Short mmCIF file of C-alpha atoms in Angstrom, two decimals:
data_model
loop_
_atom_site.label_atom_id
_atom_site.label_comp_id
_atom_site.label_asym_id
_atom_site.label_seq_id
_atom_site.Cartn_x
_atom_site.Cartn_y
_atom_site.Cartn_z
CA MET M 1 -109.68 28.55 256.07
CA LYS M 2 -109.39 25.28 257.53
CA LYS M 3 -107.12 26.58 260.28
CA ARG M 4 -110.10 28.83 261.09
CA LEU M 5 -112.30 25.87 261.44
CA LEU M 6 -110.50 24.25 263.68
CA THR M 7 -109.98 26.72 265.69
CA ILE M 8 -113.73 27.34 265.84
CA LEU M 9 -113.69 23.69 266.56
CA THR M 10 -111.78 24.26 269.66
CA LEU M 11 -113.32 26.76 271.18
CA ALA M 12 -116.86 25.32 270.96
CA PHE M 13 -115.58 22.17 272.27
CA ALA M 14 -113.34 24.25 274.69
CA LEU M 15 -116.75 25.90 275.75
CA SER M 16 -118.92 22.52 276.13
CA ALA M 17 -116.47 20.89 277.97
CA SER M 18 -116.50 24.23 280.43
CA THR M 19 -120.15 24.32 280.39
CA TYR M 20 -120.55 20.03 280.98
CA ALA M 21 -117.92 20.60 283.62
CA GLN M 22 -120.22 23.47 285.86
CA PRO M 23 -122.41 21.43 288.39
CA ALA M 24 -126.18 21.73 288.92
CA THR M 25 -126.25 24.22 291.98
CA THR M 26 -129.85 24.78 294.18
CA VAL M 27 -130.47 28.14 295.95
CA LEU M 28 -131.67 27.72 298.92
CA GLU M 29 -133.58 30.41 301.11
CA ASP M 30 -132.40 32.91 298.65
CA GLY M 31 -128.47 31.98 299.33
CA GLY M 32 -129.00 32.05 303.33
CA THR M 33 -128.25 35.63 305.59
CA GLY M 34 -124.70 36.33 305.29
CA PRO M 35 -122.74 38.54 302.71
CA TYR M 36 -121.46 35.33 300.16
CA LYS M 37 -124.72 33.84 298.92
CA ALA M 38 -124.67 30.33 299.11
CA VAL M 39 -125.34 27.26 296.44
CA VAL M 40 -125.46 23.49 297.01
CA TYR M 41 -124.20 20.87 294.67
CA GLU M 42 -122.38 17.92 293.86
CA ALA M 43 -119.07 17.76 292.31
CA GLU M 44 -117.38 14.74 289.89
CA GLY M 45 -115.57 12.41 291.40
CA PHE M 46 -116.63 13.59 295.15
CA ALA M 47 -119.09 10.80 295.97
CA GLU M 48 -121.69 10.49 298.52
CA HIS M 49 -120.56 14.63 299.77
CA THR M 50 -122.78 17.92 299.36
CA ILE M 51 -120.73 21.02 299.20
CA PHE M 52 -122.62 24.31 300.56
CA ALA M 53 -120.68 27.47 299.29
CA PRO M 54 -120.39 30.51 298.13
CA LYS M 55 -121.72 31.12 294.33
CA ASP M 56 -119.03 33.66 294.05
CA LEU M 57 -116.13 33.02 294.75
CA SER M 58 -114.18 36.00 293.09
CA ALA M 59 -114.00 37.55 296.96
CA PHE M 60 -111.70 34.52 297.90
CA SER M 61 -107.81 34.34 297.29
CA ALA M 62 -104.67 32.83 299.26
CA LYS M 63 -105.22 36.08 301.03
CA LYS M 64 -108.33 35.69 302.30
CA PRO M 65 -109.46 31.68 302.00
CA LEU M 66 -112.18 29.75 302.88
CA PRO M 67 -112.29 28.11 305.99
CA VAL M 68 -114.16 24.76 306.01
CA LEU M 69 -116.67 23.10 308.15
CA VAL M 70 -116.88 19.67 307.47
CA TRP M 71 -120.25 18.26 308.72
CA GLY M 72 -121.92 14.78 309.46
CA ASN M 73 -125.57 14.09 309.72
CA GLY M 74 -127.52 12.79 312.38
CA GLY M 75 -129.49 9.38 312.23
CA CYS M 76 -125.87 8.05 310.40
CA ALA M 77 -127.86 9.63 307.46
CA ASN M 78 -125.94 9.34 303.82
CA SER M 79 -127.73 12.48 303.23
CA PRO M 80 -127.22 16.23 305.63
CA ARG M 81 -131.62 16.58 304.52
CA GLY M 82 -132.71 18.19 307.74
CA HIS M 83 -129.46 20.43 308.42
CA GLU M 84 -128.87 21.96 304.69
CA LYS M 85 -130.39 25.53 306.36
CA PHE M 86 -128.28 25.10 308.71
CA LEU M 87 -125.15 24.54 306.85
CA ASN M 88 -126.24 26.70 303.97
CA ASP M 89 -126.32 29.57 306.29
CA ILE M 90 -123.04 29.24 307.77
CA ALA M 91 -121.26 28.79 303.90
CA SER M 92 -123.19 32.35 303.48
CA TYR M 93 -120.73 34.27 305.74
CA GLY M 94 -117.51 32.77 303.29
CA TYR M 95 -117.27 28.61 304.08
CA LEU M 96 -116.84 26.03 302.35
CA VAL M 97 -118.98 23.04 303.55
CA LEU M 98 -118.33 20.08 302.78
CA ALA M 99 -120.90 17.32 304.10
CA THR M 100 -121.13 13.20 304.35
CA GLY M 101 -123.79 12.38 302.00
CA VAL M 102 -125.70 12.99 298.55
CA MET M 103 -127.00 15.88 297.83
CA PRO M 104 -130.87 16.29 299.75
CA LYS M 105 -133.76 16.34 297.30
CA GLU M 106 -137.40 17.17 298.45
CA GLU M 107 -139.13 14.10 296.71
CA ALA M 108 -137.06 11.92 298.78
CA PRO M 109 -138.48 10.33 302.20
CA ARG M 110 -137.61 10.83 305.20
CA ARG M 111 -137.44 8.03 307.82
CA MET M 112 -136.23 8.19 311.76
CA GLY M 113 -132.77 8.02 312.83
CA MET M 114 -132.63 4.90 315.39
CA GLY M 115 -132.81 6.72 318.67
CA MET M 116 -129.94 9.21 317.05
CA GLY M 117 -131.08 12.28 314.76
CA MET M 118 -133.04 11.62 311.53
CA GLY M 119 -131.70 10.73 308.46
CA MET M 120 -132.41 9.29 305.07
CA GLY M 121 -130.98 6.95 303.04
CA SER M 122 -128.03 4.60 303.35
CA GLN M 123 -125.66 4.84 306.36
CA SER M 124 -122.91 7.21 306.30
CA ARG M 125 -119.50 5.70 307.42
CA SER M 126 -116.80 8.00 309.62
CA GLU M 127 -114.47 7.84 306.86
CA GLN M 128 -115.85 9.70 304.56
CA GLN M 129 -115.18 12.81 307.00
CA VAL M 130 -112.11 12.00 306.41
CA GLU M 131 -112.16 11.78 302.51
CA SER M 132 -113.46 15.57 302.83
CA MET M 133 -110.69 17.08 304.61
CA ASP M 134 -108.75 14.89 301.94
CA TRP M 135 -110.84 16.90 299.13
CA ALA M 136 -110.18 19.79 300.17
CA PHE M 137 -106.83 19.50 300.32
CA ALA M 138 -106.59 18.54 296.78
CA GLN M 139 -108.84 21.67 295.08
CA ASN M 140 -106.96 24.24 297.15
CA ALA M 141 -103.60 22.36 295.39
CA ASP M 142 -105.66 21.68 291.57
CA LYS M 143 -104.80 24.48 289.14
CA ASN M 144 -107.82 23.59 287.47
CA SER M 145 -110.31 23.62 290.37
CA PRO M 146 -112.82 26.89 291.33
CA PHE M 147 -111.16 26.32 294.78
CA TYR M 148 -107.48 26.96 293.79
CA GLN M 149 -105.47 28.97 296.30
CA LYS M 150 -108.87 29.60 297.75
CA ILE M 151 -109.61 27.41 300.51
CA ASP M 152 -107.86 27.50 303.96
CA THR M 153 -107.00 24.60 305.01
CA LYS M 154 -104.98 26.04 307.62
CA ASN M 155 -108.36 26.16 310.06
CA ILE M 156 -110.93 23.01 309.74
CA CYS M 157 -113.71 22.18 311.67
CA ILE M 158 -114.43 19.32 311.95
CA SER M 159 -118.36 18.77 313.02
CA GLY M 160 -121.52 16.95 313.47
CA MET M 161 -125.07 16.10 315.06
CA SER M 162 -126.06 13.40 317.52
CA CYS M 163 -124.04 10.16 315.43
CA GLY M 164 -122.32 12.75 313.29
CA GLY M 165 -121.00 14.10 316.03
CA LEU M 166 -119.64 10.45 317.30
CA GLN M 167 -118.28 10.47 313.71
CA ALA M 168 -116.74 13.71 314.56
CA LEU M 169 -115.11 12.70 317.59
CA PHE M 170 -114.11 9.53 315.81
CA ASN M 171 -112.28 11.40 313.14
CA CYS M 172 -111.16 14.17 315.38
CA PHE M 173 -107.50 13.56 316.26
CA ASP M 174 -106.17 14.11 312.56
CA GLU M 175 -103.53 16.52 312.45
CA ARG M 176 -105.23 18.24 310.26
CA VAL M 177 -108.53 19.42 312.47
CA THR M 178 -108.52 22.43 314.20
CA SER M 179 -111.81 23.03 316.04
CA ILE M 180 -114.06 20.40 316.96
CA MET M 181 -117.95 21.02 316.96
CA ILE M 182 -119.98 18.71 318.25
CA CYS M 183 -123.50 19.13 318.25
CA ASN M 184 -126.61 16.83 319.92
CA SER M 185 -123.76 14.09 320.88
CA GLY M 186 -121.71 12.66 322.95
CA LEU M 187 -119.53 9.70 323.35
CA PHE M 188 -121.36 6.68 325.21
CA GLU M 189 -119.86 5.48 328.57
CA GLN M 190 -118.13 2.72 327.53
CA PRO M 191 -116.51 -0.34 330.02
CA GLU M 192 -113.59 -1.73 329.17
CA GLY M 193 -114.84 -4.90 327.15
CA ASP M 194 -118.02 -4.10 327.37
CA GLU M 195 -119.68 -6.07 324.18
CA GLY M 196 -123.11 -5.57 324.73
CA GLY M 197 -124.65 -2.27 326.66
CA ALA M 198 -123.38 0.82 324.92
CA ASN M 199 -122.13 -1.36 321.58
CA ALA M 200 -126.06 -2.92 321.71
CA ARG M 201 -127.38 0.94 320.26
CA ARG M 202 -125.13 1.08 318.08
CA MET M 203 -126.60 1.91 314.62
CA PRO M 204 -124.04 1.20 311.41
CA GLY M 205 -122.20 4.01 310.69
CA MET M 206 -122.03 5.09 314.00
CA PRO M 207 -118.45 4.53 315.44
CA SER M 208 -117.44 2.97 318.95
CA VAL M 209 -115.39 5.62 320.50
CA PRO M 210 -114.55 5.10 324.01
CA LYS M 211 -114.13 8.20 326.48
CA LYS M 212 -110.10 7.35 326.93
CA LYS M 213 -110.16 8.95 323.52
CA LEU M 214 -110.96 12.50 325.02
CA ALA M 215 -107.96 13.12 325.93
CA GLU M 216 -106.82 12.57 322.42
CA ILE M 217 -108.04 15.85 321.48
CA HIS M 218 -105.50 18.58 320.03
CA CYS M 219 -107.91 21.90 319.36
CA PRO M 220 -110.32 23.84 321.45
CA ILE M 221 -113.85 22.11 321.54
CA ILE M 222 -117.77 22.87 321.88
CA TYR M 223 -120.92 21.39 322.65
CA ILE M 224 -123.97 22.79 321.43
CA LEU M 225 -126.79 20.95 323.28
CA GLY M 226 -130.60 20.85 323.57
CA GLY M 227 -130.96 20.88 326.91
CA GLU M 228 -131.96 18.01 329.60
CA THR M 229 -134.39 16.47 327.12
CA ASP M 230 -131.91 16.06 324.70
CA ILE M 231 -131.26 12.51 324.81
CA ALA M 232 -127.64 13.14 324.09
CA TYR M 233 -127.32 15.81 327.07
CA ASN M 234 -125.85 13.12 329.73
CA ASN M 235 -123.36 11.99 327.34
CA GLY M 236 -122.31 15.29 325.47
CA MET M 237 -122.25 17.14 328.87
CA ASP M 238 -120.33 13.78 330.66
CA ASP M 239 -117.49 14.15 327.29
CA PHE M 240 -117.48 18.32 328.66
CA LYS M 241 -116.36 18.06 331.83
CA ARG M 242 -113.88 14.99 331.48
CA ILE M 243 -112.03 17.76 329.02
CA ASN M 244 -109.87 20.11 330.88
CA HIS M 245 -106.42 19.98 328.80
CA VAL M 246 -107.95 21.81 325.65
CA PRO M 247 -110.31 24.45 326.05
CA ALA M 248 -113.93 23.16 325.61
CA ILE M 249 -117.33 24.97 326.03
CA ALA M 250 -120.90 23.65 326.65
CA VAL M 251 -123.98 25.52 325.36
CA ASN M 252 -127.26 24.36 325.41
CA LEU M 253 -130.55 25.87 324.42
CA PRO M 254 -134.03 23.49 325.63
CA VAL M 255 -135.24 22.59 322.66
CA GLY M 256 -134.68 18.70 322.40
CA HIS M 257 -132.66 16.11 320.37
CA GLY M 258 -133.75 17.99 316.98
CA GLY M 259 -131.67 21.24 317.64
CA THR M 260 -133.50 24.48 315.17
CA TYR M 261 -131.41 23.04 312.23
CA ASN M 262 -134.89 22.94 310.07
CA GLN M 263 -136.26 26.12 311.02
CA PRO M 264 -135.65 29.38 308.62
CA HIS M 265 -132.10 29.82 308.25
CA GLY M 266 -130.61 26.85 310.52
CA GLY M 267 -132.28 28.84 313.63
CA GLU M 268 -130.21 29.81 316.97
CA PHE M 269 -128.24 26.54 316.82
CA ALA M 270 -126.49 28.60 313.41
CA ILE M 271 -126.10 31.81 315.08
CA VAL M 272 -123.87 30.10 317.67
CA ALA M 273 -122.48 27.75 315.71
CA ARG M 274 -121.68 30.82 313.39
CA ALA M 275 -119.90 32.38 316.03
CA TRP M 276 -117.84 30.02 316.81
CA LEU M 277 -116.63 29.46 313.80
CA ASP M 278 -115.85 32.93 313.06
CA TRP M 279 -113.45 33.33 316.46
CA GLN M 280 -112.15 29.95 315.83
CA LEU M 281 -111.35 29.54 312.06
CA LYS M 282 -111.06 33.16 311.52
CA GLY M 283 -109.30 34.58 314.49
CA ASN M 284 -112.99 37.11 315.26
CA LYS M 285 -112.28 38.55 318.46
CA GLU M 286 -116.11 40.18 318.15
CA ALA M 287 -117.36 36.63 317.13
CA SER M 288 -115.42 35.68 320.83
CA LYS M 289 -117.30 37.61 322.49
CA MET M 290 -121.10 35.48 322.39
CA PHE M 291 -118.74 33.12 324.86
CA VAL M 292 -116.32 34.73 326.74
CA GLY M 293 -116.09 37.87 328.50
CA ASP M 294 -117.72 39.43 331.64
CA LYS M 295 -121.36 39.18 329.71
CA PRO M 296 -120.97 37.10 327.20
CA ALA M 297 -123.36 37.57 324.90
CA ILE M 298 -125.51 33.69 324.06
CA LEU M 299 -126.99 34.81 328.11
CA GLN M 300 -128.08 37.64 326.20
CA ARG M 301 -130.04 35.70 324.10
CA PRO M 302 -133.52 34.00 325.53
CA ASP M 303 -132.93 30.56 326.94
CA TRP M 304 -129.21 29.63 326.47
CA THR M 305 -127.12 28.69 329.08
CA LEU M 306 -123.10 28.68 329.04
CA GLN M 307 -120.43 26.54 331.12
CA LYS M 308 -116.68 26.49 330.15
CA ASN M 309 -113.61 24.48 331.33
CA ASP M 310 -110.55 27.12 332.18
CA LYS M 311 -108.71 26.80 329.24
CA VAL M 312 -110.95 28.81 327.61
CA LYS M 313 -110.00 32.49 327.32
#
């Protein structure tokens, strides 16, 4: 009788612990338009980060792992609010999206970033993107993690909008990065020894990255910009023109600095971003047709323009 009672109590404790360990999740826009309906949540021990991932992980394994998108926010914000529809929809196509900052709350106030996008709450740190990669590697190796051997740590795209794009460029020299996606962003022209100028326009969380660092990029890169009215247009296009040692693409849709992130399912930017990710992280040749070939598919979509260097094949 005592043995049976002990067994019952042990099972009850295990069930309670398992239930407690399950994070509270949020469903946005019915889980996205993709085949793997996504959820949004925060994980214990992974402070100041938001996870967007398929709710049902049973479809993924060591043979079919989840590529990783690491994201930094506009305005150096410490929450991906304003980008959640965009990120959620990408996750629904079989990606693990790790965004800088606390999970977006509907009741939280919005505020405009200081000249570089929109954010909320405290300022983010560039190092949070590195923490995202560290977490992905740790979860993939942890037998107790629901992501155990289900994360494609060989295919990681580091990305971000506006200030978050600068943070991505600051971190893109990490050898774990296999693709870069810079959205509504680009490096400031910064003369050697200049303590004013570009530096004076920086907010906390916005890293100082000189243009010469572009030469250290070691993987394919895309700039997704909002056309000539995007305040980051000149910086981003200047970056693109300087990159001639790795495949580089610049695409523009004339919607300004705010992009289409907050449109249903992330709008046009999400469609183009996903094509880049499918091509670069999943090796999907059909997705590559968005950018390459005699008639790139992006040019069949209203108002988009495309430029690429001679390394793009």
